[in-house]
Amino acid sequence: MSILYPLYLFTTKDPDSVSTTSLVLALFLPLVGTIFALNIPEPKMKWSLAVLNLIIFILFLYYTFALR
C-alpha cells in the first residue's frame, strides 16, 4: 500500500494537477508502513521492511520537492 498510491500518483498525473493533499498522502503512507513494519516480531523481516519503506519515503520526498 505504501508504494501503490504514490507510484500511481507520480506516474499517471500531470505534475501541475497534483494537489497538496495527494502529496501529503504520498509521504504519509510510507511512514505508516514503517511504523507497522517495526511492529513485526521477526527481526530480519522487521528491518528489511522498515528500510524499504524509508527508501520509498525518501524517493517520494524527492519527487514532492521536485514537483513543488
Short mmCIF file of N, CA and C in Angstrom, two decimals:
data_model
loop_
_atom_site.label_atom_id
_atom_site.label_comp_id
_atom_site.label_asym_id
_atom_site.label_seq_id
_atom_site.Cartn_x
_atom_site.Cartn_y
_atom_site.Cartn_z
N MET A 1 0.82 -1.19 0.00
CA MET A 1 0.00 0.00 0.00
C MET A 1 0.86 1.25 0.00
N SER A 2 2.00 1.19 0.68
CA SER A 2 2.82 2.39 0.79
C SER A 2 3.46 2.79 -0.53
N ILE A 3 3.51 1.88 -1.50
CA ILE A 3 4.11 2.24 -2.78
C ILE A 3 3.07 2.39 -3.89
N LEU A 4 1.92 1.75 -3.77
CA LEU A 4 0.96 1.76 -4.87
C LEU A 4 0.36 3.13 -5.13
N TYR A 5 -0.12 3.80 -4.09
CA TYR A 5 -0.75 5.12 -4.31
C TYR A 5 0.25 6.16 -4.81
N PRO A 6 1.42 6.32 -4.17
CA PRO A 6 2.37 7.32 -4.68
C PRO A 6 2.86 7.00 -6.08
N LEU A 7 3.07 5.73 -6.37
CA LEU A 7 3.51 5.34 -7.71
C LEU A 7 2.47 5.70 -8.75
N TYR A 8 1.22 5.43 -8.45
CA TYR A 8 0.12 5.82 -9.33
C TYR A 8 0.08 7.35 -9.49
N LEU A 9 0.24 8.03 -8.39
CA LEU A 9 0.15 9.49 -8.39
C LEU A 9 1.24 10.12 -9.25
N PHE A 10 2.47 9.66 -9.10
CA PHE A 10 3.58 10.31 -9.79
C PHE A 10 3.75 9.85 -11.24
N THR A 11 3.17 8.72 -11.60
CA THR A 11 3.35 8.24 -12.97
C THR A 11 2.19 8.58 -13.89
N THR A 12 1.00 8.75 -13.35
CA THR A 12 -0.16 8.95 -14.23
C THR A 12 -0.69 10.37 -14.23
N LYS A 13 -0.34 11.17 -13.26
CA LYS A 13 -0.89 12.52 -13.16
C LYS A 13 0.06 13.53 -13.80
N ASP A 14 -0.54 14.60 -14.31
CA ASP A 14 0.23 15.74 -14.78
C ASP A 14 0.81 16.43 -13.54
N PRO A 15 2.10 16.77 -13.53
CA PRO A 15 2.70 17.37 -12.32
C PRO A 15 1.98 18.63 -11.84
N ASP A 16 1.38 19.38 -12.74
CA ASP A 16 0.67 20.59 -12.32
C ASP A 16 -0.67 20.30 -11.67
N SER A 17 -1.22 19.11 -11.90
CA SER A 17 -2.54 18.79 -11.36
C SER A 17 -2.50 18.04 -10.03
N VAL A 18 -1.31 17.74 -9.53
CA VAL A 18 -1.19 17.01 -8.27
C VAL A 18 -1.45 17.97 -7.11
N SER A 19 -2.41 17.63 -6.27
CA SER A 19 -2.77 18.52 -5.17
C SER A 19 -1.84 18.31 -3.98
N THR A 20 -1.87 19.26 -3.08
CA THR A 20 -1.06 19.18 -1.86
C THR A 20 -1.52 18.02 -0.99
N THR A 21 -2.80 17.76 -0.95
CA THR A 21 -3.33 16.64 -0.17
C THR A 21 -2.77 15.32 -0.68
N SER A 22 -2.70 15.16 -1.99
CA SER A 22 -2.15 13.93 -2.56
C SER A 22 -0.68 13.78 -2.24
N LEU A 23 0.06 14.88 -2.23
CA LEU A 23 1.48 14.82 -1.88
C LEU A 23 1.67 14.44 -0.41
N VAL A 24 0.82 14.96 0.45
CA VAL A 24 0.91 14.61 1.88
C VAL A 24 0.59 13.13 2.07
N LEU A 25 -0.42 12.63 1.37
CA LEU A 25 -0.74 11.19 1.46
C LEU A 25 0.39 10.34 0.92
N ALA A 26 1.03 10.79 -0.15
CA ALA A 26 2.14 10.03 -0.73
C ALA A 26 3.31 9.94 0.25
N LEU A 27 3.48 10.93 1.08
CA LEU A 27 4.54 10.89 2.09
C LEU A 27 4.09 10.19 3.37
N PHE A 28 2.81 10.25 3.66
CA PHE A 28 2.28 9.68 4.89
C PHE A 28 2.24 8.14 4.85
N LEU A 29 1.88 7.58 3.71
CA LEU A 29 1.73 6.12 3.61
C LEU A 29 3.03 5.36 3.87
N PRO A 30 4.19 5.77 3.33
CA PRO A 30 5.42 5.04 3.69
C PRO A 30 5.80 5.17 5.16
N LEU A 31 5.46 6.31 5.78
CA LEU A 31 5.74 6.45 7.21
C LEU A 31 4.88 5.50 8.03
N VAL A 32 3.63 5.35 7.66
CA VAL A 32 2.75 4.41 8.35
C VAL A 32 3.25 2.98 8.11
N GLY A 33 3.69 2.69 6.89
CA GLY A 33 4.25 1.38 6.59
C GLY A 33 5.48 1.07 7.43
N THR A 34 6.31 2.09 7.69
CA THR A 34 7.49 1.91 8.52
C THR A 34 7.09 1.60 9.96
N ILE A 35 6.09 2.30 10.47
CA ILE A 35 5.62 2.05 11.84
C ILE A 35 5.08 0.63 11.97
N PHE A 36 4.28 0.20 11.00
CA PHE A 36 3.75 -1.17 11.06
C PHE A 36 4.86 -2.20 10.87
N ALA A 37 5.86 -1.89 10.05
CA ALA A 37 6.97 -2.83 9.86
C ALA A 37 7.76 -3.01 11.15
N LEU A 38 7.90 -1.95 11.93
CA LEU A 38 8.64 -2.06 13.19
C LEU A 38 7.90 -2.87 14.25
N ASN A 39 6.64 -3.17 14.02
CA ASN A 39 5.87 -4.00 14.96
C ASN A 39 5.94 -5.49 14.65
N ILE A 40 6.62 -5.87 13.59
CA ILE A 40 6.77 -7.29 13.23
C ILE A 40 7.77 -7.93 14.19
N PRO A 41 7.44 -9.08 14.75
CA PRO A 41 8.33 -9.69 15.75
C PRO A 41 9.63 -10.25 15.18
N GLU A 42 9.64 -10.73 13.95
CA GLU A 42 10.85 -11.32 13.38
C GLU A 42 11.84 -10.22 12.99
N PRO A 43 13.04 -10.17 13.57
CA PRO A 43 13.96 -9.06 13.35
C PRO A 43 14.39 -8.87 11.89
N LYS A 44 14.66 -9.95 11.19
CA LYS A 44 15.12 -9.82 9.80
C LYS A 44 14.05 -9.19 8.93
N MET A 45 12.83 -9.64 9.08
CA MET A 45 11.71 -9.11 8.30
C MET A 45 11.39 -7.68 8.72
N LYS A 46 11.46 -7.41 10.02
CA LYS A 46 11.16 -6.09 10.55
C LYS A 46 12.06 -5.03 9.93
N TRP A 47 13.36 -5.26 9.97
CA TRP A 47 14.30 -4.23 9.49
C TRP A 47 14.32 -4.12 7.98
N SER A 48 14.10 -5.22 7.28
CA SER A 48 14.09 -5.12 5.82
C SER A 48 12.87 -4.34 5.33
N LEU A 49 11.70 -4.58 5.93
CA LEU A 49 10.51 -3.81 5.55
C LEU A 49 10.60 -2.35 5.99
N ALA A 50 11.19 -2.10 7.15
CA ALA A 50 11.34 -0.73 7.62
C ALA A 50 12.28 0.06 6.71
N VAL A 51 13.38 -0.54 6.33
CA VAL A 51 14.33 0.13 5.43
C VAL A 51 13.71 0.34 4.05
N LEU A 52 12.98 -0.64 3.56
CA LEU A 52 12.32 -0.50 2.27
C LEU A 52 11.32 0.66 2.29
N ASN A 53 10.52 0.76 3.35
CA ASN A 53 9.57 1.86 3.46
C ASN A 53 10.27 3.21 3.60
N LEU A 54 11.39 3.25 4.29
CA LEU A 54 12.13 4.51 4.41
C LEU A 54 12.74 4.93 3.07
N ILE A 55 13.19 3.98 2.29
CA ILE A 55 13.71 4.28 0.95
C ILE A 55 12.59 4.83 0.07
N ILE A 56 11.43 4.21 0.16
CA ILE A 56 10.27 4.70 -0.60
C ILE A 56 9.91 6.12 -0.15
N PHE A 57 9.94 6.37 1.16
CA PHE A 57 9.64 7.70 1.68
C PHE A 57 10.63 8.74 1.14
N ILE A 58 11.91 8.42 1.15
CA ILE A 58 12.92 9.36 0.67
C ILE A 58 12.75 9.61 -0.83
N LEU A 59 12.45 8.57 -1.58
CA LEU A 59 12.23 8.72 -3.02
C LEU A 59 11.05 9.65 -3.30
N PHE A 60 9.95 9.43 -2.61
CA PHE A 60 8.77 10.27 -2.85
C PHE A 60 8.92 11.66 -2.24
N LEU A 61 9.76 11.80 -1.23
CA LEU A 61 10.07 13.13 -0.71
C LEU A 61 10.83 13.93 -1.77
N TYR A 62 11.75 13.28 -2.46
CA TYR A 62 12.46 13.93 -3.56
C TYR A 62 11.47 14.34 -4.66
N TYR A 63 10.58 13.46 -5.04
CA TYR A 63 9.58 13.80 -6.07
C TYR A 63 8.68 14.94 -5.63
N THR A 64 8.34 14.96 -4.35
CA THR A 64 7.48 16.05 -3.84
C THR A 64 8.18 17.40 -3.98
N PHE A 65 9.45 17.44 -3.60
CA PHE A 65 10.18 18.70 -3.74
C PHE A 65 10.41 19.06 -5.19
N ALA A 66 10.56 18.06 -6.05
CA ALA A 66 10.74 18.33 -7.48
C ALA A 66 9.45 18.88 -8.10
N LEU A 67 8.30 18.43 -7.62
CA LEU A 67 7.02 18.90 -8.16
C LEU A 67 6.65 20.29 -7.64
N ARG A 68 7.04 20.61 -6.44
CA ARG A 68 6.68 21.90 -5.85
C ARG A 68 7.85 22.79 -5.88
#
